[in-house]
Coordinates of C-alpha atoms and ligand atoms in Angstrom, one line a residue:
X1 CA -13.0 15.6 -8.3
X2 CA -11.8 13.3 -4.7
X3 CA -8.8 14.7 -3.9
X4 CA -7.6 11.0 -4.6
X5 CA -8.1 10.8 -8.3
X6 CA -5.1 13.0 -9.4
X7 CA -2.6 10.8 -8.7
X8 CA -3.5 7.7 -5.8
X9 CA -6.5 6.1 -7.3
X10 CA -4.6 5.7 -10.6
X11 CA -1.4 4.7 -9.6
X12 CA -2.5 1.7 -7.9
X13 CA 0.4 0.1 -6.8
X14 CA 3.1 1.6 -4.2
X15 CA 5.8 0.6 -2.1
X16 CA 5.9 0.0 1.8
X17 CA 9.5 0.3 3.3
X18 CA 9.7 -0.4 7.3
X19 CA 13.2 0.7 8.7
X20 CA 14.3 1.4 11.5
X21 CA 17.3 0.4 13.9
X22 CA 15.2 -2.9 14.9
X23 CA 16.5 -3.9 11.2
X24 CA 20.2 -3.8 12.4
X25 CA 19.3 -7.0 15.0
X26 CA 17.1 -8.3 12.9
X27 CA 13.7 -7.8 15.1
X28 CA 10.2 -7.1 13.8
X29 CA 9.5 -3.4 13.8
X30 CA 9.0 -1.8 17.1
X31 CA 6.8 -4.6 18.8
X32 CA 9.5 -6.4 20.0
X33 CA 10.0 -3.4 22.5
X34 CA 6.3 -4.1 23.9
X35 CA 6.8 -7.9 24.2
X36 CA 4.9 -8.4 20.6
X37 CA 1.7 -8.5 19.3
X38 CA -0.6 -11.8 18.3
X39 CA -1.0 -10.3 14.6
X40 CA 2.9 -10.6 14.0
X41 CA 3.6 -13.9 15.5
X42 CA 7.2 -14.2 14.3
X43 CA 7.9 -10.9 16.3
X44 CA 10.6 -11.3 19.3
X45 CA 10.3 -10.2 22.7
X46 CA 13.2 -7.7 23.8
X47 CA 13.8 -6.1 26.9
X48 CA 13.5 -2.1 26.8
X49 CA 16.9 -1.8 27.6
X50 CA 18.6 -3.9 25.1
X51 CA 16.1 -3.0 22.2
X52 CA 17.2 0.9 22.7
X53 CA 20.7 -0.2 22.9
X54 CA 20.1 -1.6 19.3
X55 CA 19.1 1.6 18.2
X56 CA 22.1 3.5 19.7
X57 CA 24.9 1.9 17.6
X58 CA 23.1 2.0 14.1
X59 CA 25.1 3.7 11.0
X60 CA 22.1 4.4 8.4
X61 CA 23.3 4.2 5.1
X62 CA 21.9 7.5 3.1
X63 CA 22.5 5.5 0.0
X64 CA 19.9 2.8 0.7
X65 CA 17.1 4.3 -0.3
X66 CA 18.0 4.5 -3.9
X67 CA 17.7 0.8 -4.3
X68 CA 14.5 0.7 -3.1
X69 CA 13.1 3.0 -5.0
X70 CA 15.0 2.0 -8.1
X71 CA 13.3 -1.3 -7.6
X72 CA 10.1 -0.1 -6.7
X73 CA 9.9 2.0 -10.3
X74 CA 10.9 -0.9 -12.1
X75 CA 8.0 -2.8 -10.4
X76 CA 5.8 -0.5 -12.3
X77 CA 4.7 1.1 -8.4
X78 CA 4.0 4.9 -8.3
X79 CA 4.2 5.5 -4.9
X80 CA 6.8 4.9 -1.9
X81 CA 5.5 5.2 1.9
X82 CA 8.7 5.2 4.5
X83 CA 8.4 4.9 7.9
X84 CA 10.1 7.9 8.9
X85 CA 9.0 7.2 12.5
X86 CA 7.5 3.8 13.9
X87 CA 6.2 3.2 17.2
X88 CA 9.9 2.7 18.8
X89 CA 10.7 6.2 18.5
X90 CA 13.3 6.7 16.2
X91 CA 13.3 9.6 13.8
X92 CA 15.1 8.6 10.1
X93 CA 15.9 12.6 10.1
X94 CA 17.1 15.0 11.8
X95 CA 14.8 16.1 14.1
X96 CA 14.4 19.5 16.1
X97 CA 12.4 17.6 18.2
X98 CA 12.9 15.2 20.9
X99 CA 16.2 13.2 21.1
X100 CA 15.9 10.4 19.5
X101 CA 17.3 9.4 16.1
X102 CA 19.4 10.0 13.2
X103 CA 20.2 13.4 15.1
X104 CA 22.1 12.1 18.0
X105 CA 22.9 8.3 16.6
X106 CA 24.2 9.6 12.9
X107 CA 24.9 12.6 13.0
X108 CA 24.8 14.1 9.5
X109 CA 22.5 11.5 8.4
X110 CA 19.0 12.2 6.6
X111 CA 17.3 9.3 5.1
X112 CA 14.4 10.7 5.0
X113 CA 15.6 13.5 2.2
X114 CA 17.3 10.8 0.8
X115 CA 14.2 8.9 0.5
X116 CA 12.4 12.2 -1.2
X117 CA 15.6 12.6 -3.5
X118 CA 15.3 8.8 -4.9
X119 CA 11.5 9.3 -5.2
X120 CA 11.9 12.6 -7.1
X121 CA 14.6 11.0 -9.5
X122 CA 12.3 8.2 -9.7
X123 CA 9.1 9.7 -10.5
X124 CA 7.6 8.3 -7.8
X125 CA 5.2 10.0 -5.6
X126 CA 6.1 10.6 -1.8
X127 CA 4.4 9.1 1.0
X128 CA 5.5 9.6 4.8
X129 CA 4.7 7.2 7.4
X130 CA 4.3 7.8 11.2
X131 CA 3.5 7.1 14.2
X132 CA 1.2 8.6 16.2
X133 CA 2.4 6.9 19.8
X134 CA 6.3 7.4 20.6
X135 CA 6.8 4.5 23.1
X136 CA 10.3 5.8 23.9
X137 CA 9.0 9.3 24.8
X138 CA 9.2 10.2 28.5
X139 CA 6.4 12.4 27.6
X140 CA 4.1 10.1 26.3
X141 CA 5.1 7.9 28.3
X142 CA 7.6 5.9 27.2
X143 CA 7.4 2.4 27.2
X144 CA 8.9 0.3 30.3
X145 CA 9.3 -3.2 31.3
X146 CA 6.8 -3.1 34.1
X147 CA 4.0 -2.2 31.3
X148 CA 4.4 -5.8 30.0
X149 CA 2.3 -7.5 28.5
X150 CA 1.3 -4.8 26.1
X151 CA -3.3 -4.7 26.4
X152 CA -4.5 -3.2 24.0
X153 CA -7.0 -0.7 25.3
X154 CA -4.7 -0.5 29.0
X155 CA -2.2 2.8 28.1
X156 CA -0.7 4.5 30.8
X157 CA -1.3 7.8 30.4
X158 CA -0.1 11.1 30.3
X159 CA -0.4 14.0 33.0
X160 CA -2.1 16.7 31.3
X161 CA 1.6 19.2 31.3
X162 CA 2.9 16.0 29.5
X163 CA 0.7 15.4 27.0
X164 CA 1.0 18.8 26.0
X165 CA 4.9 18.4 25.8
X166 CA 3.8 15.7 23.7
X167 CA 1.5 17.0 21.6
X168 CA 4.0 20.0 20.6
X169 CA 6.5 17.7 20.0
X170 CA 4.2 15.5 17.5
X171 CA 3.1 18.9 15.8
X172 CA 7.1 20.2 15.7
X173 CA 8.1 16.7 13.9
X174 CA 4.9 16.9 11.1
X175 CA 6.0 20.1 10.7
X176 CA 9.3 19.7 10.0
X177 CA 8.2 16.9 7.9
X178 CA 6.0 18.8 6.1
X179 CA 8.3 22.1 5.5
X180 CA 11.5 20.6 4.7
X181 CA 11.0 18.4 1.7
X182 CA 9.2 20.1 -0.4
X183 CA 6.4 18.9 -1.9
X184 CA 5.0 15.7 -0.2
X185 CA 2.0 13.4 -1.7
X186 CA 1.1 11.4 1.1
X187 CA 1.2 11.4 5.2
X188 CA 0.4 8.0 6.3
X189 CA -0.4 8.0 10.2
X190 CA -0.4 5.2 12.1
X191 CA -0.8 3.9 16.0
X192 CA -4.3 5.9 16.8
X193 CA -5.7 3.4 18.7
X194 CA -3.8 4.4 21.9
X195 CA -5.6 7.6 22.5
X196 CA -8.8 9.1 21.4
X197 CA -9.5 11.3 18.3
X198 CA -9.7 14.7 21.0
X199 CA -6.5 13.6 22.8
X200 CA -5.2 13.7 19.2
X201 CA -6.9 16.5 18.4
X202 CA -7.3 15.0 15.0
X203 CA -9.3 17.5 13.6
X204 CA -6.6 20.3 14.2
X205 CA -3.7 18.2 12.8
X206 CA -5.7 17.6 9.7
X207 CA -5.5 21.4 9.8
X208 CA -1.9 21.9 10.1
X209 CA -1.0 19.3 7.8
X210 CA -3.1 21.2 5.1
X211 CA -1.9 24.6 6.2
X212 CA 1.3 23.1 5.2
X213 CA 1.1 20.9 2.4
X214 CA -2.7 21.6 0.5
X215 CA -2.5 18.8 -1.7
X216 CA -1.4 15.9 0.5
X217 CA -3.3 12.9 0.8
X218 CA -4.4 11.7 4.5
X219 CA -4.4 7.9 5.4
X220 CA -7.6 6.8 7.4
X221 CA -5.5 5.9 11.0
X222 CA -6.3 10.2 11.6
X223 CA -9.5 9.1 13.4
X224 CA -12.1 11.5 12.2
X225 CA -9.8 12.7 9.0
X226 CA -8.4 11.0 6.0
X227 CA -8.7 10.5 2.2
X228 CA -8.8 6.9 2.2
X229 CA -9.2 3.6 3.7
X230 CA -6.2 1.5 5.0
X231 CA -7.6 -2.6 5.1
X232 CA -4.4 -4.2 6.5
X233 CA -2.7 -7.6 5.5
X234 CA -6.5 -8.6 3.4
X235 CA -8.6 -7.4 0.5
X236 CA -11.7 -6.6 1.7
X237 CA -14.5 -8.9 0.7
X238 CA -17.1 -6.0 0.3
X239 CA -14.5 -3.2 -1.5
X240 CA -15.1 0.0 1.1
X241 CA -17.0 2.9 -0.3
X242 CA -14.0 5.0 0.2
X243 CA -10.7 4.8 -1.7
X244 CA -8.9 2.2 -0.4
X245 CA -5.5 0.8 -0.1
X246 CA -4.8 -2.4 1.1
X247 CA -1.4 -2.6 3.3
X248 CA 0.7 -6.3 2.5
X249 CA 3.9 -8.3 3.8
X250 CA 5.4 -10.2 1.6
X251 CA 6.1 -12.6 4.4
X252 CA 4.9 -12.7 8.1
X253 CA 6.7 -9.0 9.4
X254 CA 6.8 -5.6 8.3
X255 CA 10.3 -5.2 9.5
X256 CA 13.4 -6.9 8.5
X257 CA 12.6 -10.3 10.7
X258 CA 15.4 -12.6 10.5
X259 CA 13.8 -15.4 11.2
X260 CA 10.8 -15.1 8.9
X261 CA 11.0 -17.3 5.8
X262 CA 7.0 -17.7 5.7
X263 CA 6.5 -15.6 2.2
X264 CA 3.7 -15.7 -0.1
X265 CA 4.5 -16.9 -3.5
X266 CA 5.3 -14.3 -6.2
X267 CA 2.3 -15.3 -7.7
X268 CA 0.1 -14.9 -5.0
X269 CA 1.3 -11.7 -4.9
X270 CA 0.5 -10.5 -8.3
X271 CA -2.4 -12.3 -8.1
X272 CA -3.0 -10.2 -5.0
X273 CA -2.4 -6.6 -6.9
X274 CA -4.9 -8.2 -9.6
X275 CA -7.7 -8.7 -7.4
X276 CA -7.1 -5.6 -5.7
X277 CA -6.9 -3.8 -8.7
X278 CA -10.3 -5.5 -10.0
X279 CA -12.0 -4.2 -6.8
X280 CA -11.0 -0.5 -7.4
X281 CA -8.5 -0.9 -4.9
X282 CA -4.6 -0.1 -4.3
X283 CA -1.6 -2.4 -3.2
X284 CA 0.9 -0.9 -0.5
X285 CA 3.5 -3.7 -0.9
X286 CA 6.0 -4.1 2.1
X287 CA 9.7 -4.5 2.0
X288 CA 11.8 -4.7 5.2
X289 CA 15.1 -3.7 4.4
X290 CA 18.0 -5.2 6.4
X291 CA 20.3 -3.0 9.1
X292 CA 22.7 -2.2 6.2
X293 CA 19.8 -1.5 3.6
X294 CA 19.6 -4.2 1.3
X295 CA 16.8 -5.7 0.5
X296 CA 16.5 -9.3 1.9
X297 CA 16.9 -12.0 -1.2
X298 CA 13.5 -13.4 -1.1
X299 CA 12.1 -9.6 -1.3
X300 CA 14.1 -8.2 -4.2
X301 CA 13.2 -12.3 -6.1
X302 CA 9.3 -10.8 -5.3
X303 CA 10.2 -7.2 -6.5
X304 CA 11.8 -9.1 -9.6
X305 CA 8.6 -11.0 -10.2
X306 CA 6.7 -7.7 -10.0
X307 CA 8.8 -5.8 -12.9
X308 CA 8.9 -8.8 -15.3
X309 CA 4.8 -9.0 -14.6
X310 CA 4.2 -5.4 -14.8
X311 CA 6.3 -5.3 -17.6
X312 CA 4.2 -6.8 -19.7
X313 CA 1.0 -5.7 -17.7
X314 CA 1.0 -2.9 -16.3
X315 CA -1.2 -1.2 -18.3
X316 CA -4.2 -3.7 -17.0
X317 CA -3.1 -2.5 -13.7
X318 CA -2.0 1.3 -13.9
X319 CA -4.7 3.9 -14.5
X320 CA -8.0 1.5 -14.2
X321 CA -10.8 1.0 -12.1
X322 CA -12.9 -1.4 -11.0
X323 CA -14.2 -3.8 -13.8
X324 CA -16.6 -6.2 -13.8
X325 CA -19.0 -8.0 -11.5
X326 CA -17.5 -11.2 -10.2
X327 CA -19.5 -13.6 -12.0
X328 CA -19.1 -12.3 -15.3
X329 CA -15.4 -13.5 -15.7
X330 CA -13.4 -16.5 -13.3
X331 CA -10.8 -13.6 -12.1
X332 CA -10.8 -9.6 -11.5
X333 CA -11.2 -7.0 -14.6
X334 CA -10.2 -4.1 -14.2
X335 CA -11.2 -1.0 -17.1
X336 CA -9.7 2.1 -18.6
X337 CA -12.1 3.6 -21.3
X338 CA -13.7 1.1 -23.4
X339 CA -11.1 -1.5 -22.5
X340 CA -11.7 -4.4 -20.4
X341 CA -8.9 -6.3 -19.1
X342 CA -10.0 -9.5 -17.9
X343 CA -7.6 -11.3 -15.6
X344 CA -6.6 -14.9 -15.2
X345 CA -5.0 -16.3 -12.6
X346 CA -5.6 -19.6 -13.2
X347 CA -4.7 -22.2 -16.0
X348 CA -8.1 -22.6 -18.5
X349 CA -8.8 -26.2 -18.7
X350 CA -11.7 -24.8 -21.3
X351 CA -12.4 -21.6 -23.7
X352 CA -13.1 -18.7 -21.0
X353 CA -15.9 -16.9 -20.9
X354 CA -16.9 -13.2 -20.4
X355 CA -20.6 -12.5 -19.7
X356 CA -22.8 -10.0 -19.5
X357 CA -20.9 -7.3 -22.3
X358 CA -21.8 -5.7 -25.5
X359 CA -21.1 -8.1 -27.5
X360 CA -21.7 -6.2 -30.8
X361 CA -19.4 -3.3 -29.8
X362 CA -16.2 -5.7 -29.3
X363 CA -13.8 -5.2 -31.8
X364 CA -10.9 -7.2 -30.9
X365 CA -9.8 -9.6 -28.3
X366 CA -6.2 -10.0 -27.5
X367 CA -3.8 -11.2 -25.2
X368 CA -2.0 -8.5 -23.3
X369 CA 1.9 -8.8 -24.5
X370 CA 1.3 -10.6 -27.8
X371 CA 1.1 -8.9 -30.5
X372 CA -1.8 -9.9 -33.0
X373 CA -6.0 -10.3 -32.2
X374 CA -6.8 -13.5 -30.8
X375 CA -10.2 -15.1 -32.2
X376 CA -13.6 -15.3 -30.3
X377 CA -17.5 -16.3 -30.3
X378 CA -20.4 -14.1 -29.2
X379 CA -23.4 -15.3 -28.0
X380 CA -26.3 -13.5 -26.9
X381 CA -29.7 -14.9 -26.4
X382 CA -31.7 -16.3 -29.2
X383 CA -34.6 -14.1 -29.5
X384 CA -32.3 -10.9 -29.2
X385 CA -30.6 -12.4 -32.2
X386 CA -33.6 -12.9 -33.9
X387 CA -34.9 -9.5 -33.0
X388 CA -31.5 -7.6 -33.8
X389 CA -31.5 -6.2 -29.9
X390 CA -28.5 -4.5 -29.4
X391 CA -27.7 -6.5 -26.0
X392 CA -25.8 -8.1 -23.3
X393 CA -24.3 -11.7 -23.9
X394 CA -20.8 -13.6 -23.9
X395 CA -17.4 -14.0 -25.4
X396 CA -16.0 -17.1 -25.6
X397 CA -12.2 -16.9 -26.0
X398 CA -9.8 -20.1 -26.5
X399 CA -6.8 -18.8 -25.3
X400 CA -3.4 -20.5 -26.5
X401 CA -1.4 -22.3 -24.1
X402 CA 1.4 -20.8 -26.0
X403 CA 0.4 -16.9 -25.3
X404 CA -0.2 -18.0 -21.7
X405 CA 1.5 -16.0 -18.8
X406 CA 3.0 -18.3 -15.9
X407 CA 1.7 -16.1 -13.0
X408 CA -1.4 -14.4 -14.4
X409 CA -2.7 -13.4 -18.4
X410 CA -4.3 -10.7 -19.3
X411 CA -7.2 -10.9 -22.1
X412 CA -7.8 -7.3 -23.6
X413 CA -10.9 -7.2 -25.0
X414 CA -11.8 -3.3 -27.2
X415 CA -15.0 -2.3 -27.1
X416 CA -16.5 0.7 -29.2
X417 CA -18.5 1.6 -25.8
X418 CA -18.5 1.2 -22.2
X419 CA -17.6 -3.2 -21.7
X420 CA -19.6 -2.5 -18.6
X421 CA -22.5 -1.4 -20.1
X422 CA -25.8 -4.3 -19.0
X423 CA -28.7 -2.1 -20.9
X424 CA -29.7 -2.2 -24.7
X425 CA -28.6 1.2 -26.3
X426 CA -31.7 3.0 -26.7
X427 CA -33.0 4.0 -30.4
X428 CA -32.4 7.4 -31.2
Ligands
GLC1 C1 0.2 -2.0 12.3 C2 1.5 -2.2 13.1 C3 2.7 -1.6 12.5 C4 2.7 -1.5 11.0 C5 1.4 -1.1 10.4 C6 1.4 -1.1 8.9 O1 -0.5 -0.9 12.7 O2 1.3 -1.7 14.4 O3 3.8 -2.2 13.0 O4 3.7 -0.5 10.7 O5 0.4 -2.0 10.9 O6 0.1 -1.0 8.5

């Protein structure tokens, strides 16, 4: 069995939370401190100075994280990744190593067990985020005004006595983060691109990070390492042979950006955990909580969307796989045993059809929610009629405007075999 199966590949939908002290001025996450980055064109563009400044006079709130989490479970995710260090530097707990953070700015502060607390009241399983580069570490080095513009691909580096500094550090904070809380699902690494995989030594903090914690899932961004693939801000149009998960703003930032009002519809974000779903895939959803916590408006209206939705269809979501080939239903299926859960994301302006499935094994179509089998046609192809061949064809389902879901409707159709199976049965 992947190590992925257990828990990840089923649980299918999980929650992103960015914060950090950027939050408290309202900046994208960390970027602002390099100048920005094309992919996050809403981000700002703060001197090194004043962006560390921010960081100096933030309060943390140890009782945000509840709220998050609270919503995330009623969203129907399973899963809650924080960043518990992003590229700026700042450590939500309080680290051993290296000076900056919750250790010096809050004393007494710990959001990171106070993430892990929520999550274990919640059910949900744990997830860590962090990142690899530390641009406010002297040691790494940090980041500085002269290095603007941020290349990609143009790092200063480190001497050789500091990147050892560094690399102990890096190792003293996993560790930490991997001792002190117990039990931890998930360590999602991030920033690689700075340094190669041997600078990293990838290979031996896979190591470590098992040594410590033997069941944790490992995010692709370990060059070399990892349980699973991280596609970021699309679904892949080929799903990758891997487990996946894709990564998702709701709006344009993956920090609490002020000025960023360009969200995707609730709709096309369900429709996004569909699709995603329907590929085999999971949803990392991102929320970008503001200075004091809270979850901006337009957020917690998506996050409301998301429990009403899942409410009703979670179990199309939760606990499938992959369904269908594309052309055998207008919208992503996704399976669980002999059920097929075919999903529409548009308005019918005709009966639906489902193609290609065992027609003569179907025992009852339905619409998710409703209680009550919903009538349907088979067809299958004239001469298999005629000869009584136990084949493929289609289901042709008129689906009531009155049963109809505003976002997205689920059709359940029961099979008394596989609904992916092409083949005749063979005679026995
Ligand atoms: C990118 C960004 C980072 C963000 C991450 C989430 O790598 O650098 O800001 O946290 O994506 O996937």
């Amino acid at each position: 069995m992947r190590r992925t199966e257990h828990w990840f590949e089923p649980a299918r939908f999980g929650l992103f939370v960015h914060w950090g002290p950027w939050a408290r001025a309202g900046w994208e996450a960390s970027w602002p401190l390099v100048g920005g980055v094309v992919t996050l064109p809403l981000g700002q563009d703060i001197p090194a100075a004043t962006y560390h400044a921010n960081a100096a006079g933030w309060q943390p709130d140890p009782a945000a994280p509840e709220a998050w989490v609270a919503a995330a479970a009623a969203a129907g995710m399973r899963y809650a990744v924080l960043t518990t260090r992003h590229h700026d530097g700042y450590a939500l707990w309080p680290s051993r190593h290296g000076d900056h953070g919750v250790a010096k700015g809050a004393p007494g502060v710990d959001i990171v067990a106070a993430f892990v607390a929520a999550c274990r009241r919640h059910g949900l399983k744990i997830g860590f985020y962090y990142s690899l580069p530390d641009w406010h570490h002297p040691d790494y080095p940090a980041f500085t005004d002269a290095m603007r513009p941020y290349v990609f691909g143009g790092y200063q580096a480190a001497t050789p006595e500091q990147w050892a500094r560094y690399q102990a550090y890096v190792r003293g904070q996993i560790t930490e983060l991997l001792s002190d809380y117990g039990p931890i699902d998930m360590i999602w690494f991030d920033g690689a691109w700075e340094r190669s995989a041997e600078l990293w030594d990838t290979v031996g903090l896979e190591r470590l990070i098992r040594q410590l914690q033997p069941d944790i899932l490992i995010n692709d961004r370990l060059p070399g390492q990892g349980d699973f693939a991280t596609p970021e801000q699309f679904v892949p149009p080929e799903p990758p042979a891997t487990p996946w998960e894709t990564c998702l703003t709701m709006n344009m930032s993956w920090g609490f950006n002020a000025g960023d009002d360009r969200y995707k519809s609730p709709a096309a974000l369900v429709h996004t955990l569909c699709e995603v779903a329907g590929r085999g895939g999971n949803l990392l959803l991102n929320i970008g909580p503001d200075g004091a916590g809270r979850i901006p408006a337009p957020q917690a209206e998506r996050m409301a969307e998301f429990a009403r939705w899942m409410g009703r269809h979670g179990e199309a979501i939760i606990g499938t796989k992959a369904g269908l080939k594309p052309w055998q239903f207008p919208g992503p299926t996704t399976c669980k045993g002999n059920t097929l859960y075919c999903h529409l994301l548009m308005q019918p302006v005709a009966p639906v059809s489902v193609r290609g499935v065992p027609v003569q094994h179907l025992k009852q179509v339905s619409v998710l929610g409703h209680d009550g089998p919903l009538p349907f046609e088979t067809r299958i192809p004239v001469l298999d009629e005629l000869m009584h061949v136990d084949g493929p064809g289609e289901v042709v389902i008129d689906v009531p405007e009155a049963l109809r879901d505003p976002v997205a409707t689920v059709l359940v159709l029961e099979f008394d075999c596989d609904p992916a199976r092409i083949a005749p049965a063979t005679e026995s």
